[in-house]
Coordinates of C-alpha atoms in Angstrom, one line a residue:
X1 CA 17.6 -43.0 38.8
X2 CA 19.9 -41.3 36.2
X3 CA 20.8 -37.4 36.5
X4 CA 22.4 -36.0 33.0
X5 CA 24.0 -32.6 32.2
X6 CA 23.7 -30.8 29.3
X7 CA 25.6 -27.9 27.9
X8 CA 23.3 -24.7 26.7
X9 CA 24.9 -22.4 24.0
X10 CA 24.0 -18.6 23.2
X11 CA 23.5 -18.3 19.2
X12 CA 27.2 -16.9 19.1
X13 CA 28.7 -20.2 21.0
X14 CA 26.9 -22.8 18.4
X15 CA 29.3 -24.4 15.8
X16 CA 28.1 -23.1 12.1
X17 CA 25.7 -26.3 11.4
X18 CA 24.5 -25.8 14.4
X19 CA 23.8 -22.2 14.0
X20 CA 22.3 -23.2 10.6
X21 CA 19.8 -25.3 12.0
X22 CA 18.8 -22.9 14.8
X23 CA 18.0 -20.1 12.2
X24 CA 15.7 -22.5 9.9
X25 CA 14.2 -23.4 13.1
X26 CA 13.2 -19.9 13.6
X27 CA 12.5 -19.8 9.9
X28 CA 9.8 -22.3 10.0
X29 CA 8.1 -20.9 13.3
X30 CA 7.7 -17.4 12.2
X31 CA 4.2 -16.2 12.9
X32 CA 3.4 -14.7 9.1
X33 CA 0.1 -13.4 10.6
X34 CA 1.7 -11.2 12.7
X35 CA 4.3 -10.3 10.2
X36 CA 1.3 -9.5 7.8
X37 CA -0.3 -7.1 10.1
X38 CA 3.4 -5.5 10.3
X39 CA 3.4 -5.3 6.5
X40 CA -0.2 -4.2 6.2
X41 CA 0.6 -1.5 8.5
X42 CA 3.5 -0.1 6.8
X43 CA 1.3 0.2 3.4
X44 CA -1.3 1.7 5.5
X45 CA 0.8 4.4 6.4
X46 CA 2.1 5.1 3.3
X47 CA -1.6 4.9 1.4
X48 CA -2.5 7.6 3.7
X49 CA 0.4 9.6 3.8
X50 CA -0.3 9.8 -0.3
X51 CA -4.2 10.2 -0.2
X52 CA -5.2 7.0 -1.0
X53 CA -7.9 4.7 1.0
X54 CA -7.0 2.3 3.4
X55 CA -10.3 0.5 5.0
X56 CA -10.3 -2.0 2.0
X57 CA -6.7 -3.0 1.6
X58 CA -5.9 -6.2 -0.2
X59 CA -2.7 -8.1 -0.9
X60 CA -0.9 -11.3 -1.5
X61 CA 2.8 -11.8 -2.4
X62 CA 3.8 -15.1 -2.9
X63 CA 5.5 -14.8 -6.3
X64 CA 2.3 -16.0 -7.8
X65 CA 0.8 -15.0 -10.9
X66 CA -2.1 -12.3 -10.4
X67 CA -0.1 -11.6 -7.1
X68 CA 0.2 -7.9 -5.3
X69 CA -1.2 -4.8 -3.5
X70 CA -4.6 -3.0 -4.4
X71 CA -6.6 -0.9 -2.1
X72 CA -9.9 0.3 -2.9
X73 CA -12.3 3.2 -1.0
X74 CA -12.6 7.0 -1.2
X75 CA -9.6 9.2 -2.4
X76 CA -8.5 11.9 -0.3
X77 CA -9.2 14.8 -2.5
X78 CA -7.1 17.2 -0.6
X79 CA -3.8 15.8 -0.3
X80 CA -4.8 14.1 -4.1
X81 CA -5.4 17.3 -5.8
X82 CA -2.0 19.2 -4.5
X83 CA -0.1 16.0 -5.2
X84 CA -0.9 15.1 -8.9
X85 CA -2.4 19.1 -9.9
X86 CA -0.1 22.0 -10.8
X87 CA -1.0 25.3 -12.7
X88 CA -4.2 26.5 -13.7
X89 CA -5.6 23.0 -12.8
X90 CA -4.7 23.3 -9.3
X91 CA -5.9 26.6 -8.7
X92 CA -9.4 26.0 -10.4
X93 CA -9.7 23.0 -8.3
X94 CA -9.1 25.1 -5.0
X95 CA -11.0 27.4 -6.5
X96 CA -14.0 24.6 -6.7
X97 CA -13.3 23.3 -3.2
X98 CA -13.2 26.8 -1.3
X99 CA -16.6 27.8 -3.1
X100 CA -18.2 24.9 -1.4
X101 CA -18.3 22.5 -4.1
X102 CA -17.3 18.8 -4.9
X103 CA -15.3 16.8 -7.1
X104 CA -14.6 13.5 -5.3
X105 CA -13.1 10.1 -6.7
X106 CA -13.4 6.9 -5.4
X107 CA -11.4 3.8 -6.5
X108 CA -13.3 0.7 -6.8
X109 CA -12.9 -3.5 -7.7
X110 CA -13.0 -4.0 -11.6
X111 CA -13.9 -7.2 -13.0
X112 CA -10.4 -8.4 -12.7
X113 CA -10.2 -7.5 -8.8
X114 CA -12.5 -10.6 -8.3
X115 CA -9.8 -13.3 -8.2
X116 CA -6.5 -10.9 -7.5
X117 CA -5.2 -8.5 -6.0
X118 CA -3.1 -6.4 -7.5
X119 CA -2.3 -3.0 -9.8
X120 CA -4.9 -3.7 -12.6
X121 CA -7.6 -4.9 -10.4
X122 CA -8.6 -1.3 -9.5
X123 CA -10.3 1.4 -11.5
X124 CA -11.2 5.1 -10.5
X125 CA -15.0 6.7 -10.5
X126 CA -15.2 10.4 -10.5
X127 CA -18.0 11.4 -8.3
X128 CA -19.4 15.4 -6.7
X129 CA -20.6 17.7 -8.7
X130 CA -21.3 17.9 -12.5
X131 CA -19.1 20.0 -14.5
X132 CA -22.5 21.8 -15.5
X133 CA -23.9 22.6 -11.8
X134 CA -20.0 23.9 -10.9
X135 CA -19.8 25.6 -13.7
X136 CA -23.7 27.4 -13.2
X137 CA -22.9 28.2 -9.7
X138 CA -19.2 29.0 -9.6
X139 CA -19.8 31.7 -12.3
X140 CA -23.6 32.4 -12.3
X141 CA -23.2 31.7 -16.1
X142 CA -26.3 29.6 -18.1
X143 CA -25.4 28.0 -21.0
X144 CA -27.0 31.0 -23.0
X145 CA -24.2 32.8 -21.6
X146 CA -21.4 33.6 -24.2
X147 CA -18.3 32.5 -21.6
X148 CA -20.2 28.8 -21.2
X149 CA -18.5 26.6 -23.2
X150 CA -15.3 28.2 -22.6
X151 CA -15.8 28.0 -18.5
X152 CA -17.6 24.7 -18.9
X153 CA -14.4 23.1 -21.3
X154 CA -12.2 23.5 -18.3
X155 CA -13.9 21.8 -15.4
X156 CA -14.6 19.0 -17.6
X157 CA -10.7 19.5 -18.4
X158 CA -10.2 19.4 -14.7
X159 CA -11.7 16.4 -13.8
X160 CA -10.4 14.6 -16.7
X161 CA -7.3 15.2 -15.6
X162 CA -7.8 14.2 -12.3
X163 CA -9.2 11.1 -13.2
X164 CA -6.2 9.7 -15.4
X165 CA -3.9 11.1 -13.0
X166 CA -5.6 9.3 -9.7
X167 CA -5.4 6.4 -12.2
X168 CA -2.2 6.0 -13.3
X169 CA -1.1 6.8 -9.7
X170 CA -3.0 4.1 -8.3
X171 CA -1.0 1.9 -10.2
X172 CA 2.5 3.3 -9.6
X173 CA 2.1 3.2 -6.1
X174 CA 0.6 -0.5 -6.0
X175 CA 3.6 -1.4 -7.7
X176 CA 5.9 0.4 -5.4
X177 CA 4.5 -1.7 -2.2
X178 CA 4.1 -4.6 -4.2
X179 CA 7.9 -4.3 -4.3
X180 CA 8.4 -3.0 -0.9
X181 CA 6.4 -5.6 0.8
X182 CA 8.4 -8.7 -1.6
X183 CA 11.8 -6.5 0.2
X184 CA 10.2 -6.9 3.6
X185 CA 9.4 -10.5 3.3
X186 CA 13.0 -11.5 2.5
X187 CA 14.1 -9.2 4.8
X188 CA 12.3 -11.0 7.3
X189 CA 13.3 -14.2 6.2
X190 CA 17.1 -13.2 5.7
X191 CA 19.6 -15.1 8.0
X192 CA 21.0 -11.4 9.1
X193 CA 17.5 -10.3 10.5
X194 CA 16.6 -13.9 12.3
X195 CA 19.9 -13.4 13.9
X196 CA 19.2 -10.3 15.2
X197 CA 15.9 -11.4 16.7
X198 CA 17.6 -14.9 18.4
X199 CA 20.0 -12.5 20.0
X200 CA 17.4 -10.0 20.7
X201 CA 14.8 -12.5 22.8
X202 CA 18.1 -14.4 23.9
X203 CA 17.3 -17.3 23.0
X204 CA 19.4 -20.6 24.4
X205 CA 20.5 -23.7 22.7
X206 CA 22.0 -27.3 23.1
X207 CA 24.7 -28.3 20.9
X208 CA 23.1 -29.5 18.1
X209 CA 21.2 -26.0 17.9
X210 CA 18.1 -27.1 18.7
X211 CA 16.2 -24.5 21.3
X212 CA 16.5 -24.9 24.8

């Protein structure tokens, strides 16, 4: 029978290599499918914060062509409209929406969105309403009446607008995670933040830095 002893190190007691080799250790082992679920969250909050669906959220970020964030679903038209609408626009739209009517958007998968996943794979449908029924109800006008065309020019104005607005948003915003989730990637990959989770869990090595 042969008894040995071993030393066991803290992180901050290994020798540099040693400490090397313990952090690409932890490197190699890091559960990405629970990190993903992190990341997913985070755009989750943010796509709702900004008005934008979440129940259809897609993304992958491996510095690969055709690579990044797209989410697809029903807009929130309230927090939409006072984001991206100012002026006359606005107030017609709240105008539209207090009356009890609807002009809803949705953004859907284009033909692109069937192999990626990112800010040109999505395109916007405007949906509610007709410009004509708003425009017959919200002003008891018929298209006999001499204000028609005038009324009836700016809720088609309105939802024009809204539609290349919701559009070009959409692909600001994937950009923005696309870039935010590439920053939390390395950031979990970084030596700085592995180090803070080793010394967080307290983790113990032997001397060559391999886990205890």
């Amino acid at each position: 029978m042969r008894e040995e002893t071993i030393k066991i190190y803290k992180f901050n007691e290994l020798n540099p290599e040693a400490q090397k080799r313990a952090i690409q250790e932890y490197r190699d082992s890091i559960d990405w499918d629970c990190e993903s679920e992190i990341i997913s969250e985070g755009f989750k909050i943010k796509l709702n914060e900004l008005g934008l669906p979440i129940d259809d959220l897609e993304w992958r970020l491996s510095h690969s062509q055709g690579d990044g964030v797209a989410f697809y679903g029903d807009v929130d038209m309230s927090v939409i409209s006072r984001r991206l609408l100012d002026g006359e626009n606005l107030s017609l739209y709240e105008l539209i929406e207090s009356e009890g009517f609807m002009i809803s958007a949705s953004i859907y998968r284009n033909s692109f969105g069937h192999h990626y996943s990112h800010w040109n794979t999505m395109s916007v449908e405007m949906n509610g309403d007709s410009a004509d029924v708003i425009t017959i109800h919200l002003y008891d006008l018929d298209e006999d009446d001499e204000q028609w065309d005038e009324k009836l020019a700016k809720i088609e104005s309105l939802i024009l607008e809204l539609e290349e607005k919701i559009s070009n948003d959409i692909k600001e915003v994937s950009r923005e995670l696309e870039k935010n989730g590439y920053e939390m990637i390395s950031y979990i990959e970084s030596d700085n933040a592995i180090e803070e989770a080793i010394e967080a869990n307290d983790y113990e090595y032997t001397e060559d830095g391999s886990i205890f």
